CSV table of C-alpha atoms and ligand atoms in Angstrom, one decimal:
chain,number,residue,atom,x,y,z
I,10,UNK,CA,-36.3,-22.2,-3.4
I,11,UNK,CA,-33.7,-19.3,-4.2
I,12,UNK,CA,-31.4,-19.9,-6.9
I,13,UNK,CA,-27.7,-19.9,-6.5
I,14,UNK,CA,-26.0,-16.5,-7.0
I,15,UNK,CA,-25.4,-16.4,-10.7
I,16,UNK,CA,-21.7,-15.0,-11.6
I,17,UNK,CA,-20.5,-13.1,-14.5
I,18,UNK,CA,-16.3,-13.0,-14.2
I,19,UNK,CA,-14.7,-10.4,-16.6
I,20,UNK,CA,-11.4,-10.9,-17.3
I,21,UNK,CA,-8.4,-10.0,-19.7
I,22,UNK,CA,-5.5,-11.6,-18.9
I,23,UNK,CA,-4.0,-14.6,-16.5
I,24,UNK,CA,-7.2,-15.6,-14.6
I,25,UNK,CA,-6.0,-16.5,-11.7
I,26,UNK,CA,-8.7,-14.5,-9.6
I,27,UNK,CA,-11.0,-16.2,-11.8
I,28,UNK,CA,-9.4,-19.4,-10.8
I,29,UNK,CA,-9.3,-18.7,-6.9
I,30,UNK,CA,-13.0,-18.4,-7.5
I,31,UNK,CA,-13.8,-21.4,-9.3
I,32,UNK,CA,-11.2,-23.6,-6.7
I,33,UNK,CA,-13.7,-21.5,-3.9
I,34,UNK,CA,-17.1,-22.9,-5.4
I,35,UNK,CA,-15.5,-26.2,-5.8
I,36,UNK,CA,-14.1,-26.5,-2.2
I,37,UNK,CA,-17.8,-25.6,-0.7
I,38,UNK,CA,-16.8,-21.7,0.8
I,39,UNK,CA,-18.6,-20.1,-1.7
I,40,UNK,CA,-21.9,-20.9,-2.7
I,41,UNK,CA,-22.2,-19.2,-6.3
I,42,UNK,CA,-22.4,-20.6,-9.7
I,43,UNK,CA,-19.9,-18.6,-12.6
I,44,UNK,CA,-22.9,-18.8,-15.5
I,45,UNK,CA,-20.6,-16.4,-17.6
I,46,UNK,CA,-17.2,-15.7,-18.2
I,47,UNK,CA,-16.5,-12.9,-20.6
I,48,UNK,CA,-13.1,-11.4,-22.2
I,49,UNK,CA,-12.2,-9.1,-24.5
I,50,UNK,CA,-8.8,-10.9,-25.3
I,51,UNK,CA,-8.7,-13.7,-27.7
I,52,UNK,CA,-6.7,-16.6,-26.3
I,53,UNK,CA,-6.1,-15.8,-23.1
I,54,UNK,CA,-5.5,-18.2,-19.7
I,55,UNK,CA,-8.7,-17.0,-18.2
I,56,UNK,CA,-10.8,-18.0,-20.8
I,57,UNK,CA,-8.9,-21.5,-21.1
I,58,UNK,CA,-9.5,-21.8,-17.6
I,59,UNK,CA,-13.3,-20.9,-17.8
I,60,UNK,CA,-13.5,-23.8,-20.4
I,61,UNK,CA,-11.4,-26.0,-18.5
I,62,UNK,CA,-14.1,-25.9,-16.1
I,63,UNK,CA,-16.8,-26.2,-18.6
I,64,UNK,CA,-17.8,-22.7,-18.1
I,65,UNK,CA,-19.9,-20.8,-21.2
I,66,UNK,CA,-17.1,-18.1,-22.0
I,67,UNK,CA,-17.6,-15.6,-24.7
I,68,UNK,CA,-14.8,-12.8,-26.5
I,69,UNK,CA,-16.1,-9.3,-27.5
I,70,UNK,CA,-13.5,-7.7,-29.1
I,71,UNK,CA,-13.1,-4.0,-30.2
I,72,UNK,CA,-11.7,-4.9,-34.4
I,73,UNK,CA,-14.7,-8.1,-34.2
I,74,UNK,CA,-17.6,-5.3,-32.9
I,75,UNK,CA,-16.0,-2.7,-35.2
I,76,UNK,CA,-15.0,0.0,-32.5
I,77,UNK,CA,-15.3,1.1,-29.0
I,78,UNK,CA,-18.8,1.7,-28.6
I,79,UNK,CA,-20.6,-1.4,-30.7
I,80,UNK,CA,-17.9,-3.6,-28.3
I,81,UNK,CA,-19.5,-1.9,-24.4
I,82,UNK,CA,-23.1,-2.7,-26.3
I,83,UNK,CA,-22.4,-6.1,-27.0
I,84,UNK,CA,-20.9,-6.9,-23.7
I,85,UNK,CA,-24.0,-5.1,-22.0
I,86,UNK,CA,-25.8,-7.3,-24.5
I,87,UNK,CA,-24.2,-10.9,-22.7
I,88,UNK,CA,-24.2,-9.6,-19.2
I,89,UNK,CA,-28.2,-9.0,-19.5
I,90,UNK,CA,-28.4,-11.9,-21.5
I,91,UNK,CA,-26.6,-14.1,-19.0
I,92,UNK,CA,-29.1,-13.3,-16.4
I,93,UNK,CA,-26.6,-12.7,-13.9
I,94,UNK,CA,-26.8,-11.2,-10.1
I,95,UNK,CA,-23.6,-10.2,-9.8
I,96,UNK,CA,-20.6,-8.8,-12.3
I,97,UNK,CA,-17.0,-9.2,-10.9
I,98,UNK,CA,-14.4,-7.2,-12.8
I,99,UNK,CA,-11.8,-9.8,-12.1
I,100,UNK,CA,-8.3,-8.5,-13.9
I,101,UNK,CA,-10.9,-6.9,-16.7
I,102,UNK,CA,-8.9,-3.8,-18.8
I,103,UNK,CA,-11.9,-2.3,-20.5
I,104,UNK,CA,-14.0,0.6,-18.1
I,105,UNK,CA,-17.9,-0.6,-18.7
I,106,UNK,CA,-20.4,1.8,-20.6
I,107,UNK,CA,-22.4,3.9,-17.8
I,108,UNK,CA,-26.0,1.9,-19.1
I,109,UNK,CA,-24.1,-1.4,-18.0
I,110,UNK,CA,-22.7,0.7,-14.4
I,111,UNK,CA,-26.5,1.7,-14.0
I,112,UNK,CA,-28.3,-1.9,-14.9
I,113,UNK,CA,-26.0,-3.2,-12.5
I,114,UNK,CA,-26.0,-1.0,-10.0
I,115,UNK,CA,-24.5,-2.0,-6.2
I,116,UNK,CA,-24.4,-5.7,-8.5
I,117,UNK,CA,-20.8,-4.7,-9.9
I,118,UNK,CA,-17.6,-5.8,-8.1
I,119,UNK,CA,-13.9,-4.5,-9.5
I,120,UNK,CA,-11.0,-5.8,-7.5
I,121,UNK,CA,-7.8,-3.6,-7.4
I,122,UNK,CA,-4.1,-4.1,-6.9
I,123,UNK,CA,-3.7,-1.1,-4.0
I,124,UNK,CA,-5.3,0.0,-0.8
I,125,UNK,CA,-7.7,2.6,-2.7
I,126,UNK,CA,-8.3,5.8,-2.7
I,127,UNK,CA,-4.5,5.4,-3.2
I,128,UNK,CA,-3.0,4.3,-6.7
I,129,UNK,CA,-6.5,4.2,-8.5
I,130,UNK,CA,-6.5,3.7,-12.5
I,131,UNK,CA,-4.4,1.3,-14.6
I,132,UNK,CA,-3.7,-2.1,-14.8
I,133,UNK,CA,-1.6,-4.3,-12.4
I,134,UNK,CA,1.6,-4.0,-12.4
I,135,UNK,CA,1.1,-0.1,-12.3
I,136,UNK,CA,-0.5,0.2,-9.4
I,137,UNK,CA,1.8,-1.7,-7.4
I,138,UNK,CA,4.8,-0.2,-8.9
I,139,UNK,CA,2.9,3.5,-8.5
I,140,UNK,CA,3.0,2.5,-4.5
I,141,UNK,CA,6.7,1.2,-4.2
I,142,UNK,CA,7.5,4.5,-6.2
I,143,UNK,CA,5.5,6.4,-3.3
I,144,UNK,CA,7.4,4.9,-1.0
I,145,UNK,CA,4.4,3.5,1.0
I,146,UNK,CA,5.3,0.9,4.0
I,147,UNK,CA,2.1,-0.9,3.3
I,148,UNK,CA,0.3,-2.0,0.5
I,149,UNK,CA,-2.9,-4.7,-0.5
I,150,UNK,CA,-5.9,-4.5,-2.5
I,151,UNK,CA,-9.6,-3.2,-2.2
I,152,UNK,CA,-12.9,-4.9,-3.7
I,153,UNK,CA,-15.1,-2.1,-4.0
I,154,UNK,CA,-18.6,-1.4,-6.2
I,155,UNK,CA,-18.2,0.0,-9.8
I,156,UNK,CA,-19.6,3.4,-10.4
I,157,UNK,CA,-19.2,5.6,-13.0
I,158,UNK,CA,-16.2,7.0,-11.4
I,159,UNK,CA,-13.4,4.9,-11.8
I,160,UNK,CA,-11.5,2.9,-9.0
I,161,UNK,CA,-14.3,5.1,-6.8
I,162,UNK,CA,-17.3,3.3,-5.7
I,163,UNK,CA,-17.9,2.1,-2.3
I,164,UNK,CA,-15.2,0.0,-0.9
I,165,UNK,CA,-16.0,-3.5,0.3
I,166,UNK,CA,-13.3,-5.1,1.5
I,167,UNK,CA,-9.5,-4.3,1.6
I,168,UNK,CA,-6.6,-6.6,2.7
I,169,UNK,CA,-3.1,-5.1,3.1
I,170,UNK,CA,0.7,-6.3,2.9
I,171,UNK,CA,3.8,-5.0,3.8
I,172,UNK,CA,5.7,-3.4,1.5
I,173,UNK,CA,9.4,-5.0,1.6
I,174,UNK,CA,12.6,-2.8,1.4
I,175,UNK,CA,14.0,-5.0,-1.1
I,176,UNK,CA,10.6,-5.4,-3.0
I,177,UNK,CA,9.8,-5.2,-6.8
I,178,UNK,CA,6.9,-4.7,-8.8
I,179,UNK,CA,6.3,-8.2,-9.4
I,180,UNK,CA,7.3,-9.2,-6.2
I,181,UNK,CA,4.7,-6.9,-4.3
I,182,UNK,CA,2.4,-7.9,-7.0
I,183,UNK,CA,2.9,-11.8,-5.7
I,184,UNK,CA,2.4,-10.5,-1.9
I,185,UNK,CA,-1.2,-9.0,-2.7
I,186,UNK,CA,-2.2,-11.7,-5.0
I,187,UNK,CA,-2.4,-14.1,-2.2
I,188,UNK,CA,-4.5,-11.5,-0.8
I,189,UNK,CA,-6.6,-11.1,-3.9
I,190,UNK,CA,-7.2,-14.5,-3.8
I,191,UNK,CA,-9.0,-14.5,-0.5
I,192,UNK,CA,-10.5,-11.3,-0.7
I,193,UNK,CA,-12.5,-11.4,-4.0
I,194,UNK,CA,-14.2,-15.1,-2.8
I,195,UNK,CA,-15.2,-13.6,0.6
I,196,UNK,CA,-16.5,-10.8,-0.8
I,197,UNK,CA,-18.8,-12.7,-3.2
I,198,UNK,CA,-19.7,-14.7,-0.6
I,199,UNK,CA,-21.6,-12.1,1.3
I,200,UNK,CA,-23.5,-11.4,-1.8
I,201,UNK,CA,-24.5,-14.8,-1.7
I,202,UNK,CA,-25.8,-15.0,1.5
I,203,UNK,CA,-27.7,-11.5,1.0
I,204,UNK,CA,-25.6,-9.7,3.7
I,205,UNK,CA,-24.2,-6.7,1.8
I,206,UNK,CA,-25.8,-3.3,2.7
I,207,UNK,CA,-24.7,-0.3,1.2
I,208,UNK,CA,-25.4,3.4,2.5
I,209,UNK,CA,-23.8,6.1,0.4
I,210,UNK,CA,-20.0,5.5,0.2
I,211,UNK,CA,-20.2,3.1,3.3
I,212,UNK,CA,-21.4,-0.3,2.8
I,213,UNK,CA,-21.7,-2.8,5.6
I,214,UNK,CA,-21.7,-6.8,6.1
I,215,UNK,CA,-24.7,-7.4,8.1
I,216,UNK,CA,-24.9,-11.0,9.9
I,217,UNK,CA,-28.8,-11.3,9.0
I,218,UNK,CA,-29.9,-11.5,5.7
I,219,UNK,CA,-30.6,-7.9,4.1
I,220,UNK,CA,-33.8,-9.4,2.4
I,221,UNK,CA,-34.6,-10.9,6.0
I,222,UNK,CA,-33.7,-7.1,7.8
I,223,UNK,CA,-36.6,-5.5,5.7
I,224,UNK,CA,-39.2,-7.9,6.3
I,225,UNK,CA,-39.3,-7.5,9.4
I,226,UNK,CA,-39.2,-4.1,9.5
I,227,UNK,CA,-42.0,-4.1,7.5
I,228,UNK,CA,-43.8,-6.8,9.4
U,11,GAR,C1,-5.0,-8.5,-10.4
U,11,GAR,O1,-3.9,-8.2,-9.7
U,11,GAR,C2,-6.1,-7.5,-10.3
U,11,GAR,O2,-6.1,-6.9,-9.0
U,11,GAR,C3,-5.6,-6.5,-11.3
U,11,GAR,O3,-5.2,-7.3,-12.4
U,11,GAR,C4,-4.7,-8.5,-11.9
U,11,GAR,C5,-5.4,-9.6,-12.7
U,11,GAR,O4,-4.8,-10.8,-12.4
U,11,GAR,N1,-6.6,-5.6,-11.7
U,11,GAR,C6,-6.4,-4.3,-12.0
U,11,GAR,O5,-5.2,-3.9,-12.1
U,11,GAR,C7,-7.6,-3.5,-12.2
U,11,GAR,N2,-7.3,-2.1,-12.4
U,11,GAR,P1,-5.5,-12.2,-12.7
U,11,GAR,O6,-5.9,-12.1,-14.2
U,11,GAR,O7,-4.5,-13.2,-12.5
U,11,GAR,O8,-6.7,-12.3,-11.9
């Protein structure tokens, strides 16, 4: 019997992607189980929503580790710890050390607030206020694989929005939300059913089972 797909959710903040996620497994569309979710903010909604649900949550700070580099080993520590298959930077504000990148390589999700390569870095609401600044017509937000390079890895999944003439930051924030919301469950979803193939910078949602693909070939 395969197990369910095992979730770590990394989050700083409000949570609500972490919530669209847990209302996701609840409702039956996504078949995953969130065995971790970690923060590095004390007190915040997403780890009162993680233990709302009963959800083993755990805060690394940088003051509790005692800097920077003790706080990316720790949290390396907990992922590995956690025996997770999949990492989803879900509204997370600190950029992973590269031996967690590599141990988790093509298992590392980061959803971002703006059709990348457009807009990369920073946290939400720069992004979105980087693109009504541009002056773009259209807006949304990707799901992509972490790398070492940040905002950069191999897109997964985008979803766009229009960009309204009497738009704000927050209010384009709200519109691609709703998009966020969808996107980062579907996404995970292929993981679960083993359909995710990546080549290079392209990456491809096959209907058969990857795991499935190469047995065959072989056989
Ligand atoms: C989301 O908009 C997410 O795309 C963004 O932070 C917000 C977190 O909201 N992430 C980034 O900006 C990453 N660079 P949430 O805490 O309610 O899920």
């Amino acid at each position: 019997m395969t197990r369910r797909l095992r979730l770590a959710v990394l989050a700083s903040g409000r949570g609500s992607n972490l919530q669209a996620i847990l209302d996701s497994i609840d409702s039956g569309r996504l078949d995953a189980e969130v065995a971790l979710v970690l923060s590095n903010t004390p007190r915040c909604l997403a780890l009162d929503r993680a233990s709302q649900a009963g959800i083993t949550t755990c805060c690394i700070t940088n003051k509790a580790s005692g800097g920077r580099a003790n706080q990316l080993a720790r949290i390396h520590d907990a992922l590995v710890k956690a025996d997770v298959d999949l990492v989803v930077n879900a509204g997370f504000n600190l950029i992973l050390s590269s031996v967690t990148v590599e141990h988790f390589q093509n298992r590392m999700l980061n959803i971002h607030p703006s059709l990348l390569p457009a807009f990369a870095g920073g946290m939400a609401p720069k992004p979105q206020r980087d693109a009504l600044e541009h002056g773009v017509k259209v807006s949304g937000c990707t799901v992509h694989l972490v790398t070492d390079e940040l905002d950069a890895g191999p897109i997964l999944a985008q979803a766009t929005v229009p960009v309204l003439d009497d738009d704000t930051p927050d209010s384009l924030a709200g519109r691609i939300l709703v998009e966020e919301h969808k996107t980062l469950p579907n996404v995970i979803q292929w993981f679960s059913e083993g359909r995710v193939r990546v080549e290079g910078r392209r990456t491809f949602i096959v209907p058969e089972p990857v795991r499935q693909q190469i047995a065959e070939a072989a056989g």
